Coordinates of C-alpha atoms and ligand atoms in Angstrom, one line a residue:
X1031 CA -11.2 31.3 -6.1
X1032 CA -10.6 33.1 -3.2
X1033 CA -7.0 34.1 -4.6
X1034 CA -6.0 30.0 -4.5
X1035 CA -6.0 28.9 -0.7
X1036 CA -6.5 25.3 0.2
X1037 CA -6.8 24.2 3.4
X1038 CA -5.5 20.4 4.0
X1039 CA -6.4 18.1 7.3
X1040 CA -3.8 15.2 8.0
X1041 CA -0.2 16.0 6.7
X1042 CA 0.4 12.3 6.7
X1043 CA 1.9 10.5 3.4
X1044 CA -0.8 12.1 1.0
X1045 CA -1.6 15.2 2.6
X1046 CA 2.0 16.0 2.7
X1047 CA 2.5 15.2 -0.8
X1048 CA -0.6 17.1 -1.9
X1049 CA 0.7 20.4 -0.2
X1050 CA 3.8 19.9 -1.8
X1051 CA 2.5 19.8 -5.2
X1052 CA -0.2 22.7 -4.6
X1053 CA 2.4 24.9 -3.2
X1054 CA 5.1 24.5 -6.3
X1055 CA 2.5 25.9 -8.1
X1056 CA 1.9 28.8 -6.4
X1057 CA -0.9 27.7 -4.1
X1058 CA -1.1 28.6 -0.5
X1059 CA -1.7 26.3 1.5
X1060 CA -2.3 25.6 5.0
X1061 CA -1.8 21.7 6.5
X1062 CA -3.0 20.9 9.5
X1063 CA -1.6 18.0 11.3
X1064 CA -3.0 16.1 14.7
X1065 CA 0.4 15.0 15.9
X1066 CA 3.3 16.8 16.8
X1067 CA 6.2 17.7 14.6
X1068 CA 7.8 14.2 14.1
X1069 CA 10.7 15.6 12.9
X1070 CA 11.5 17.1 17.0
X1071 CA 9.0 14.1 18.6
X1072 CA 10.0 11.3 16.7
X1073 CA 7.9 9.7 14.1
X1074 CA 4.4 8.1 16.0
X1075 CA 3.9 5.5 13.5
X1076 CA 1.6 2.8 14.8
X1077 CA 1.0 0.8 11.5
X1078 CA 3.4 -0.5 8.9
X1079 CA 6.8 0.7 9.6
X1080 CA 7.6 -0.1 5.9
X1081 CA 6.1 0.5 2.4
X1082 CA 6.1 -1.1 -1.0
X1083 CA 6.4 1.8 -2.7
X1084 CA 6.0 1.4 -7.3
X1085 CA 6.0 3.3 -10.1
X1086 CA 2.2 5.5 -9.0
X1087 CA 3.8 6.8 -6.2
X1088 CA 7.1 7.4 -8.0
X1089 CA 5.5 9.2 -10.6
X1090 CA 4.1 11.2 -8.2
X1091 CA 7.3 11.9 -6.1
X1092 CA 9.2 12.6 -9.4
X1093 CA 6.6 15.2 -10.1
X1094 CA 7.9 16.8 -6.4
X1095 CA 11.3 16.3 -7.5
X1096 CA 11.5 13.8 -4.5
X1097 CA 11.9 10.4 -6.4
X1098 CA 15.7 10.0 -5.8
X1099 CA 15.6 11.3 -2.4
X1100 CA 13.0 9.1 -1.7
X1101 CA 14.8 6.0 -3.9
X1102 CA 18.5 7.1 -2.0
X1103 CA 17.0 5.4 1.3
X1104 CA 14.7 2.4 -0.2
X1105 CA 15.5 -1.3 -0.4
X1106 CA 15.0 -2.8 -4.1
X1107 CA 13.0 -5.4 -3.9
X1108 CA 12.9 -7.7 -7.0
X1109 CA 10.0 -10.5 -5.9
X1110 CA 8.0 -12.5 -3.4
X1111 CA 10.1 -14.9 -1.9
X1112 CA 7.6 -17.8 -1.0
X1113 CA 8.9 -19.9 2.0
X1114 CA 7.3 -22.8 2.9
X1115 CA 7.0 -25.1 6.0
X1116 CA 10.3 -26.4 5.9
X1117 CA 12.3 -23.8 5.5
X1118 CA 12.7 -23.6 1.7
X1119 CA 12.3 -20.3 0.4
X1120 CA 11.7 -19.6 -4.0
X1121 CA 12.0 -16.2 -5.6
X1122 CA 8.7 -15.5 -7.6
X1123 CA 10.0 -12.5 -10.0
X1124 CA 7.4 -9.3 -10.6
X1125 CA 8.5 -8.4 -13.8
X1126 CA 10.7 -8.9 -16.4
X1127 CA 14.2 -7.3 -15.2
X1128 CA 15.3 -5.1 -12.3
X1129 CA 13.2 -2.4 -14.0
X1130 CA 10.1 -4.0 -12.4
X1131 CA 11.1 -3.9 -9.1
X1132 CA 9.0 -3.0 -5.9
X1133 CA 10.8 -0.5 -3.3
X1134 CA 10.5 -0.7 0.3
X1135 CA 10.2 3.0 2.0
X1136 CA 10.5 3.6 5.7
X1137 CA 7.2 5.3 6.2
X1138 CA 8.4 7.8 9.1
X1139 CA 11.1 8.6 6.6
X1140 CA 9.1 9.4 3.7
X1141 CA 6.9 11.6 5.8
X1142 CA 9.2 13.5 7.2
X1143 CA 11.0 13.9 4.0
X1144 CA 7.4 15.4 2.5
X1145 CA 6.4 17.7 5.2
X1146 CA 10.4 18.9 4.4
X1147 CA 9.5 19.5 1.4
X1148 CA 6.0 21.3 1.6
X1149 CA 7.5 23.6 3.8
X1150 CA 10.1 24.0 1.5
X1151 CA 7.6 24.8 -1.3
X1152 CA 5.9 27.3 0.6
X1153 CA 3.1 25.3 2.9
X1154 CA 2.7 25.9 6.0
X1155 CA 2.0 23.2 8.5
X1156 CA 0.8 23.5 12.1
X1157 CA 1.0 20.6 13.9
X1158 CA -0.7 19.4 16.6
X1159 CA -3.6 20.5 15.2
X1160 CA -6.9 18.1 15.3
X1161 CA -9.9 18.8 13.6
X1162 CA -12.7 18.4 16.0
X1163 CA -15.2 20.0 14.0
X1164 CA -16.3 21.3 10.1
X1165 CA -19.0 24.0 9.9
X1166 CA -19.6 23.8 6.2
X1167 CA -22.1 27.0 6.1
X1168 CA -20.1 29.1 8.4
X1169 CA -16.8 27.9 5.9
X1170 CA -15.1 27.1 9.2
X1171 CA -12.9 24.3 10.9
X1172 CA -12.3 23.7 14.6
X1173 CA -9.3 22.4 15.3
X1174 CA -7.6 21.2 19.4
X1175 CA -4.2 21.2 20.6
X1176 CA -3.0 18.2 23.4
X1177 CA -4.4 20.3 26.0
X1178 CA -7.8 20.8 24.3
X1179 CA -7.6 24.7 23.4
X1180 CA -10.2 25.2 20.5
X1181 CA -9.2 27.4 17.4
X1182 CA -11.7 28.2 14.8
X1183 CA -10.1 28.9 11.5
X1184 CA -11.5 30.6 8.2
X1185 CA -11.2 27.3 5.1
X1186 CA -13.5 28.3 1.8
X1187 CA -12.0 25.3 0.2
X1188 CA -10.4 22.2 2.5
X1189 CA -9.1 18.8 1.6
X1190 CA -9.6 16.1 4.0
X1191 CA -6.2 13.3 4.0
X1192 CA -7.0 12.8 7.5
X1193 CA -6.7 8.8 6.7
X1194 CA -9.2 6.1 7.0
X1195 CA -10.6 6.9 10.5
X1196 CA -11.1 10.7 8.6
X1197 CA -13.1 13.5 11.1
X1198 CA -13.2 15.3 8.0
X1199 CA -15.5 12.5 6.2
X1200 CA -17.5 12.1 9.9
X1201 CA -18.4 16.2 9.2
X1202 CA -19.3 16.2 5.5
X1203 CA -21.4 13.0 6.0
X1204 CA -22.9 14.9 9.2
X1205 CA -23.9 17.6 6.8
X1206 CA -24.4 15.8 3.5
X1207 CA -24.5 11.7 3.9
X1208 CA -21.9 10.8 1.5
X1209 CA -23.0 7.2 1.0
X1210 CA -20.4 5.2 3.5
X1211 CA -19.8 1.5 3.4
X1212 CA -16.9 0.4 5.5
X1213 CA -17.0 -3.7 5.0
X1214 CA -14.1 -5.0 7.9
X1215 CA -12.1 -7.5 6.2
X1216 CA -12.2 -10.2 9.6
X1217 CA -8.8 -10.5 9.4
X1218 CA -6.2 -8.2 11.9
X1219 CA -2.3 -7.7 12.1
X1220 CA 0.4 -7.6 14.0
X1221 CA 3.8 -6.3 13.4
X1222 CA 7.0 -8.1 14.8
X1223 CA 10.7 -7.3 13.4
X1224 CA 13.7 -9.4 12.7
X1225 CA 16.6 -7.4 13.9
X1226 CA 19.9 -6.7 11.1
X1227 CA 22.0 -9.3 11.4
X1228 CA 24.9 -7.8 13.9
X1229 CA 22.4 -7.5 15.8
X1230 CA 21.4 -11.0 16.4
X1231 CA 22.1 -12.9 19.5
X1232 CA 24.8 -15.5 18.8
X1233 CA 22.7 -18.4 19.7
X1234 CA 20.1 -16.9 16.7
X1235 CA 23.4 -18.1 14.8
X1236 CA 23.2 -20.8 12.2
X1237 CA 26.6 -21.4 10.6
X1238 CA 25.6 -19.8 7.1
X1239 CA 24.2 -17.1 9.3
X1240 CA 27.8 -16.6 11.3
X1241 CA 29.5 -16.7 7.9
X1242 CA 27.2 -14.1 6.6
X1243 CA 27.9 -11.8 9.8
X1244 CA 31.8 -11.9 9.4
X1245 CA 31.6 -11.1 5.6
X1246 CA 30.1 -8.2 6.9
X1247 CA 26.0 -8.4 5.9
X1248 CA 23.6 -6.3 7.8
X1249 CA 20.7 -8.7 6.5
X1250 CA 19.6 -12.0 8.3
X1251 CA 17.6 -13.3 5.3
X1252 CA 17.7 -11.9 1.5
X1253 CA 16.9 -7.8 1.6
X1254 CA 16.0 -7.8 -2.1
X1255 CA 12.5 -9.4 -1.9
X1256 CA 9.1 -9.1 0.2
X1257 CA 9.4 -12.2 1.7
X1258 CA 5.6 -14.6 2.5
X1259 CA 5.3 -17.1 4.6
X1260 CA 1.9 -18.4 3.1
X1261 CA -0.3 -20.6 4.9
X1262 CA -3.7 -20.9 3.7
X1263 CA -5.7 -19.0 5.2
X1264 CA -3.1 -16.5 7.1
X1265 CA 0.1 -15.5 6.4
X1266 CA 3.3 -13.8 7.6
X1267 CA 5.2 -11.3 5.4
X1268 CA 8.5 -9.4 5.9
X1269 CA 10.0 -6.3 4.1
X1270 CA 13.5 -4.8 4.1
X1271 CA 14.2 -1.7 6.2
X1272 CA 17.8 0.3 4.4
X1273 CA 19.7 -0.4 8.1
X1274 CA 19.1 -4.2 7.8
X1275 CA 16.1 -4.8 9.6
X1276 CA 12.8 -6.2 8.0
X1277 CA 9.3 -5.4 9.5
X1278 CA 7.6 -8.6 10.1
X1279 CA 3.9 -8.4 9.7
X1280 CA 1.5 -11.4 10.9
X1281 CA -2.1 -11.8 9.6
X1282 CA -4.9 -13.9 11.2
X1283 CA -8.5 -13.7 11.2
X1284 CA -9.3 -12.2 14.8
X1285 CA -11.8 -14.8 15.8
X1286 CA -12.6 -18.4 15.2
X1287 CA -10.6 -21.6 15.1
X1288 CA -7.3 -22.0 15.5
X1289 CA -5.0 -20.0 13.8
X1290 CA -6.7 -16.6 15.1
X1291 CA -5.7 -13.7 17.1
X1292 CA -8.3 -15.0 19.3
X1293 CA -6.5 -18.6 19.4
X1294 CA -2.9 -17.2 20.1
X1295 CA -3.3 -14.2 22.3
X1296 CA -0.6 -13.7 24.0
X1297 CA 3.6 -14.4 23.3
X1298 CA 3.5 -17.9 24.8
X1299 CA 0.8 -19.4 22.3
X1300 CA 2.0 -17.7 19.7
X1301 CA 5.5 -19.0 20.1
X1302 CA 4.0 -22.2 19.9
X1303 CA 1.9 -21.5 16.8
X1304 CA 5.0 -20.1 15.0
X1305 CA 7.3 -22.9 16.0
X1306 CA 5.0 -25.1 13.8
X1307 CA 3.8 -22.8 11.1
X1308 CA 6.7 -20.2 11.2
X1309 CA 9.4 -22.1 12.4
X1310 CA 12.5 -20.3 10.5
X1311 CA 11.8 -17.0 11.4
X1312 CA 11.5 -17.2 15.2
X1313 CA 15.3 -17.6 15.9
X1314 CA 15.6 -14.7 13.9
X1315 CA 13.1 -12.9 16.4
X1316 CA 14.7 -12.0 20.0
X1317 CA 12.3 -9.9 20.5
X1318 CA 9.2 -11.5 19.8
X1319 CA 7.8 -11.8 22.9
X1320 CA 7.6 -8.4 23.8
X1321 CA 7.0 -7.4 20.0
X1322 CA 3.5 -9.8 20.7
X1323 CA 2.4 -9.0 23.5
X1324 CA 3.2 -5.0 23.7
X1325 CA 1.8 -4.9 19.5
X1326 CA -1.5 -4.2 19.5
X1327 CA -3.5 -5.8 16.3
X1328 CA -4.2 -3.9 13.6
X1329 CA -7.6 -3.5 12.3
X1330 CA -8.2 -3.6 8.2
X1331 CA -11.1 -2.9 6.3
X1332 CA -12.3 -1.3 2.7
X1333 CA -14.3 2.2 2.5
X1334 CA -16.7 2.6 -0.3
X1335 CA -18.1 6.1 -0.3
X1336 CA -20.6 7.2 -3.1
X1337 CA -19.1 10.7 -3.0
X1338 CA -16.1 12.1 -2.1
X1339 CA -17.0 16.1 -2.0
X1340 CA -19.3 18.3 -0.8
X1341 CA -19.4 20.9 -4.1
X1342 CA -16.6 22.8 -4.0
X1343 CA -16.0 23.3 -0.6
X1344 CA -14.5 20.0 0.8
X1345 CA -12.7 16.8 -0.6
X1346 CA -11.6 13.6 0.7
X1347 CA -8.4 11.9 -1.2
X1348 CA -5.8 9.3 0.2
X1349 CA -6.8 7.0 2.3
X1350 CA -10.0 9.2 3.9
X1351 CA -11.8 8.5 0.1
X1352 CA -10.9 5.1 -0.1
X1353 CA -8.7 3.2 2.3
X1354 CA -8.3 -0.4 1.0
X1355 CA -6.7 -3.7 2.8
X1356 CA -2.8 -3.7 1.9
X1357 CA -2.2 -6.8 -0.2
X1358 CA -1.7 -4.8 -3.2
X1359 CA 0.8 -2.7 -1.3
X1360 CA -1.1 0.3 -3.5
X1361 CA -2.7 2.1 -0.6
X1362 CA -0.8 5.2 -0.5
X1363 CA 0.6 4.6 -4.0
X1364 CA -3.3 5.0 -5.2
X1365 CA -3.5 8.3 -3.0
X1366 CA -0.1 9.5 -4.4
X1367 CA -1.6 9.0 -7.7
X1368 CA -4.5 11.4 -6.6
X1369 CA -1.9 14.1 -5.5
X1370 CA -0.6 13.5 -9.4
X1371 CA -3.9 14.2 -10.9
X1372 CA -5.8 17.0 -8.3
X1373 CA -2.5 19.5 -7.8
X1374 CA -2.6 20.0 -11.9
X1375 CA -6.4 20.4 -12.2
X1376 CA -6.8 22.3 -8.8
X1377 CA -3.7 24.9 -10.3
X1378 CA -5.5 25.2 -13.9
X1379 CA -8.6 25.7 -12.1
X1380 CA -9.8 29.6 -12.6
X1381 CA -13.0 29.8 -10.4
X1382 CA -15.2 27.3 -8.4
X1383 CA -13.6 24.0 -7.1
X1384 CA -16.8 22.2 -7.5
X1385 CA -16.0 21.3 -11.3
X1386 CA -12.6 20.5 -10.6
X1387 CA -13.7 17.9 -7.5
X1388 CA -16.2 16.8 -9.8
X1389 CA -14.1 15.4 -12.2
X1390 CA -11.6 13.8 -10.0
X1391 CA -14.2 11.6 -8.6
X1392 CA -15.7 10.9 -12.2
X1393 CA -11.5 10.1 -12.9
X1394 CA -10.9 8.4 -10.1
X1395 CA -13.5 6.9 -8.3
X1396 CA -13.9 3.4 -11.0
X1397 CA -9.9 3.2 -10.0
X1398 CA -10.2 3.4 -6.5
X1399 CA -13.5 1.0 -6.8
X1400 CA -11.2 -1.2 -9.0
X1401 CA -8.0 -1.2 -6.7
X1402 CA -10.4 -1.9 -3.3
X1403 CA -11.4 -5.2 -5.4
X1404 CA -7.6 -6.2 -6.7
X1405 CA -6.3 -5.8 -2.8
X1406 CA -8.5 -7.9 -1.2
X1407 CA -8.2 -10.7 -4.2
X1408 CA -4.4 -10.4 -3.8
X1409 CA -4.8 -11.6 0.1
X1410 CA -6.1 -14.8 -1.6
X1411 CA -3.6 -15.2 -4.0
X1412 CA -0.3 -14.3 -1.5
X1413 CA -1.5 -16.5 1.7
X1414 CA -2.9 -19.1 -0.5
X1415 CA -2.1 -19.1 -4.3
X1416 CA 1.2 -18.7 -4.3
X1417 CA 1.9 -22.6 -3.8
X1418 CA -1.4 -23.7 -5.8
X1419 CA -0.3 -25.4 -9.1
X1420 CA -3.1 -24.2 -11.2
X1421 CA -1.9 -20.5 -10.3
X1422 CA 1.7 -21.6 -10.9
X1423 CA 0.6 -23.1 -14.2
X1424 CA -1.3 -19.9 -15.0
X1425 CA 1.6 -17.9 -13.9
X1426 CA 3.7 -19.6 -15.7
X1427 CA 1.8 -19.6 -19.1
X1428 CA 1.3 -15.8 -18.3
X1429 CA 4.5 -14.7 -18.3
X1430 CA 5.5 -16.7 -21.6
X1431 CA 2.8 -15.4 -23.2
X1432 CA 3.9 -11.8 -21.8
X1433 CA 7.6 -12.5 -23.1
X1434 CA 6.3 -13.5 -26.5
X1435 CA 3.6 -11.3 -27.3
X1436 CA 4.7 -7.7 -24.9
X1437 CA 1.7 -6.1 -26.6
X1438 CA -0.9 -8.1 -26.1
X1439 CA -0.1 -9.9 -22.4
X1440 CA 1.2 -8.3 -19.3
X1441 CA 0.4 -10.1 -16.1
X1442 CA -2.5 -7.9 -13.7
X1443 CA 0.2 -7.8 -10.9
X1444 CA 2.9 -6.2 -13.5
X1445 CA 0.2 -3.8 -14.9
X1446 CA -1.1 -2.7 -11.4
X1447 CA 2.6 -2.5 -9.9
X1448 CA 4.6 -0.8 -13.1
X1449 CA 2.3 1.0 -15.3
X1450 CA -0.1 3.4 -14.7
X1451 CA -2.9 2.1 -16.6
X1452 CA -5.9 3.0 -14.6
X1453 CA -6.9 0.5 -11.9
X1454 CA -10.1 -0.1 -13.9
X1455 CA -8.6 -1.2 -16.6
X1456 CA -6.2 -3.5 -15.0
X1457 CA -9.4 -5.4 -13.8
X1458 CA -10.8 -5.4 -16.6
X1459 CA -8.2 -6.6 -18.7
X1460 CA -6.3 -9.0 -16.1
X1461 CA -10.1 -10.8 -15.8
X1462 CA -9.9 -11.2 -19.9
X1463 CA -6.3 -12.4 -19.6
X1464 CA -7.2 -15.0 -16.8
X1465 CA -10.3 -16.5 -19.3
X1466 CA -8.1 -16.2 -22.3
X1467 CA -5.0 -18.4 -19.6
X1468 CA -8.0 -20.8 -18.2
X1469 CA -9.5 -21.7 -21.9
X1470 CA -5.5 -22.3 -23.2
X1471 CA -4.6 -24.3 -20.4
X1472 CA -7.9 -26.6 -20.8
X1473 CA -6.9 -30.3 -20.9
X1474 CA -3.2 -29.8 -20.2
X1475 CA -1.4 -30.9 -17.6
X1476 CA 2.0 -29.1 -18.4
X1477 CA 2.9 -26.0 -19.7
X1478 CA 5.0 -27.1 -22.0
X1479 CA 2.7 -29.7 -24.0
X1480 CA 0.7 -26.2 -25.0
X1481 CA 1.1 -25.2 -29.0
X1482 CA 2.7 -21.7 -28.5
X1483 CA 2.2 -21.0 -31.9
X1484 CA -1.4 -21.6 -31.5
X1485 CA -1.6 -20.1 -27.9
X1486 CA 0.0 -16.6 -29.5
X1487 CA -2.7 -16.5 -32.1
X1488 CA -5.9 -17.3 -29.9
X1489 CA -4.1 -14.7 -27.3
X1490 CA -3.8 -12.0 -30.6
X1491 CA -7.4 -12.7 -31.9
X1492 CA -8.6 -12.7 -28.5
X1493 CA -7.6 -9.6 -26.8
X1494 CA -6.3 -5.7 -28.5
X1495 CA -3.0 -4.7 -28.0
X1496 CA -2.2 -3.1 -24.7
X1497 CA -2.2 0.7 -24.5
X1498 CA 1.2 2.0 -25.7
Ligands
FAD789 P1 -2.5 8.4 6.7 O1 -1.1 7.9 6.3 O2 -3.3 7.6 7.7 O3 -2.3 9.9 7.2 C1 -3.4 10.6 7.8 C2 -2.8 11.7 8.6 O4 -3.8 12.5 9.1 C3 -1.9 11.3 9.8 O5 -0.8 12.0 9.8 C4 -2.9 11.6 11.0 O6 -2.2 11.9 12.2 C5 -3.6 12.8 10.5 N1 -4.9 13.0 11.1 C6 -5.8 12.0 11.4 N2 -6.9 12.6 12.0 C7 -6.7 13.9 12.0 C8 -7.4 15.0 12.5 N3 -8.6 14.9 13.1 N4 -6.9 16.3 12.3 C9 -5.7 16.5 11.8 N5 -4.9 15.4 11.3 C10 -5.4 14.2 11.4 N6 0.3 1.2 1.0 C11 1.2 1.1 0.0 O7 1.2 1.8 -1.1 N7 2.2 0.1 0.0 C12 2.3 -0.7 1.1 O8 3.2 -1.6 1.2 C13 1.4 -0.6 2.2 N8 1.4 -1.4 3.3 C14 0.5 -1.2 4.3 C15 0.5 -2.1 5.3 C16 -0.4 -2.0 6.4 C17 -0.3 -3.0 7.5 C18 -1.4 -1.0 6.3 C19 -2.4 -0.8 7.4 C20 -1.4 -0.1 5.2 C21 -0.5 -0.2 4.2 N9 -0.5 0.6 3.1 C22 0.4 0.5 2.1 C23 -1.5 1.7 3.0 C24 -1.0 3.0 3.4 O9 -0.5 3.0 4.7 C25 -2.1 4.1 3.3 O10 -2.8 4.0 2.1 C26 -1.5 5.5 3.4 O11 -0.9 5.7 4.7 C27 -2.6 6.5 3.2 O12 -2.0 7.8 3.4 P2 -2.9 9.0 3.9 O13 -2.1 10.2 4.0 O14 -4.2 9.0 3.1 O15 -3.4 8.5 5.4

């Protein structure tokens, strides 16, 4: 295999991690990047600033040796805390213990740490590189710098992690069609931040606030949760950055009737919309009104592609295979778990790449098909569900059952977040859980007037033990 040379577009979060993992195995590999060095131009990040990252990327990261670099600058976060219109806020747990705990990851900081450490391993990445073009017969790539000077390089085997808007997946569906489906979930973002705490204007100040500030916390509201302001059909969430910030991230449906980004376009009506609907957090914002109006809004959408390779020449992983909405927070989690699985294969590999492409997409194309599903239900359940009784009742149920009977119940949220069952299984299983929850709770109003006894044995006869 041409003496084990990959070529990788996009050294963003995947491609990064990818290069890492080829190289400590004695890969070489060249990653080419469209923006400049962030680590002498600053980090151009554009979307999310933060990241839930769980145990699919960790595993991943450990594999690196990365995962307490990465875990040294993260902020623990234990649950959703649900707030609702009047201020009250409630801790909805993931898991059982601090061992099922969500992490939030400065994204500019976790890339920069990976392109540290593909270099490291032996990668080399040249940066303000873009792919412009793919000649799959001629086994070349064209690639432009800022000023538009064209270089053609030599790539018998190239990975695309060039991200959701991929030029990569653009040239192998020019040459092969690789069965595309991008469905736009109607629904857009913005991102808005509540500064840490000292940094707050004293008129921000409530009194617990002020107390707060001369104890000495950087954090205006708690850092160890994702924190969702639901509201039907939109929502605001918030996530913990390590210096005491939290990145504040607003999502509407662009068009229609009021709320929409077409209803509130520009600072002054959305001050208005968010002193109704938001009204705790915009004290907490000074700078909202530059945030909203200099913030552009954020597109999201799912990408279905029948196939992800072109034989064994090209590949698409990360988020250029299968970019999904966020409300699983598992978007680059799901393409660090690809990293996990292709470095191995690709290094045990002895000849042609085209069986070892082909069976990553048998592996993980159901998983990525399965995850794209989970995301956009979980939009539902964290604008929406979160406050609706019959999911509280379930929820509740669910997580006795899960106490009682480890073996044979874990919640779909616990299995997806801290495990790494497949993703296919997870749906598959969390949609015979949810019957199984549905049929016990039938003609109950309460939780507690269900026979538990009973309830254990219907959930044993029902459904096999986990996978150990
Ligand atoms: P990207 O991160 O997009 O990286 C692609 C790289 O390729 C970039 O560096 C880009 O500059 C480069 N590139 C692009 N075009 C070219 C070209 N032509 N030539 C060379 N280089 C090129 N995931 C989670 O797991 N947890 C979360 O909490 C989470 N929250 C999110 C919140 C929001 C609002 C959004 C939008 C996404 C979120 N995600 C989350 C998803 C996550 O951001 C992506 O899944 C992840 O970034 C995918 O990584 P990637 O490397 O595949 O793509």
């Amino acid at each position: 295999m041409h003496g084990k040379h990959i070529t990788i577009v996009g050294a963003g979060l995947v491609g990064s991690l990818l290069a890492t993992l080829l190289a400590q195995r004695g890969i070489s590999v060249d990653l080419f990047e469209k923006r400049p060095d962030p680590r002498r131009a600053g980090f151009v990040g554009g979307r999310s600033i933060n990241l839930a990252l769980s145990e699919r990327g960790l595993v991943a990261l450990r594999m690196a040796g990365l995962e307490h670099a990465v875990l040294d600058q993260a902020v623990m976060m234990r649950g959703r805390m649900v707030h609702d219109r009047d201020g009250h806020a409630a801790l909805q747990r993931y898991g059982v213990d601090d061992s099922e705990v969500n992490q939030s990851v400065s994204r500019g900081a976790l890339n920069i740490a990976l392109l540290d450490a593909a270099e490291k391993a032996g990668a080399t990445v040249h940066f303000d590189r873009a792919l412009v073009a793919a000649d799959f017969d001629r086994h070349t790539l064209t690639f432009a710098d800022r000023s538009g000077t064209r270089v053609k390089r030599d790539a018998a085997v190239v990975i695309g992690a060039d991200g959701a808007g991929s030029t990569m997946r653009a040239a192998m569906d020019r040459h092969s069609p690789l069965g595309q489906h991008v469905e736009p979930l109607g629904h857009g973002y913005k991102e808005l931040e509540i500064p840490p705490l000292p940094d707050l204007p004293e008129s921000a100040l409530t009194p617990a606030l002020r107390e707060k500030r001369a104890a000495g916390e950087r954090f205006a509201i708690e850092p160890h949760a994702l924190h969702i302001w639901p509201r039907g059909n939109c929502m605001c969430i918030a996530l913990p950055n390590a210096e005491g910030s939290f990145t504040v991230t607003l999502f509407l449906p662009r068009d229609g009737d009021h709320p929409s980004f077409r209803s509130v376009p520009d600072a002054a009506a959305a001050r208005r919309y968010f002193a109704t609907d938001y009204a705790d957090t915009l004290p907490l914002m000074p700078g909202f009104d530059a945030d909203y109006d200099t913030h552009a809004v954020g597109s999201l959408a799912t990408l279905y592609l029948d196939r992800w390779h072109l034989g064994g020449q090209a590949l698409l992983v990360g988020d250029a295979a299968h970019a999904i909405v966020p409300f699983h927070g598992q978007g680059m989690n799901a393409g660090f778990e690809d990293t996990a699985l292709l470095a191995p294969l690709i290094a045990e590999a002895d000849g042609d790449m085209d069986d070892v492409f082909a069976r990553f997409q048998k592996q993980r194309k159901p998983d990525a098909d399965a995850i794209a599903a989970m995301a956009l239900e979980n939009y539902v359940e964290m604008r929406d569900s979160v406050v609706d009784p019959d999911y509280l009742r379930k929820r509740q149920l669910g997580t006795s059952l899960a106490d009682r009977a480890p073996r044979h119940f874990m919640p779909r949220y616990r299995m997806v977040t801290f495990t790494r069952l497949p993703y296919a299984y997870c749906l598959e299983r969390g949609a015979a859980q949810d019957m199984l929850l549905t049929q016990l709770l039938h003609g109950h109003e309460r939780v507690e007037d269900i026979d538990m006894d009973a309830a254990l044995a219907t959930l044993r006869a029902t459904l096999p033990p986990l996978p150990a």
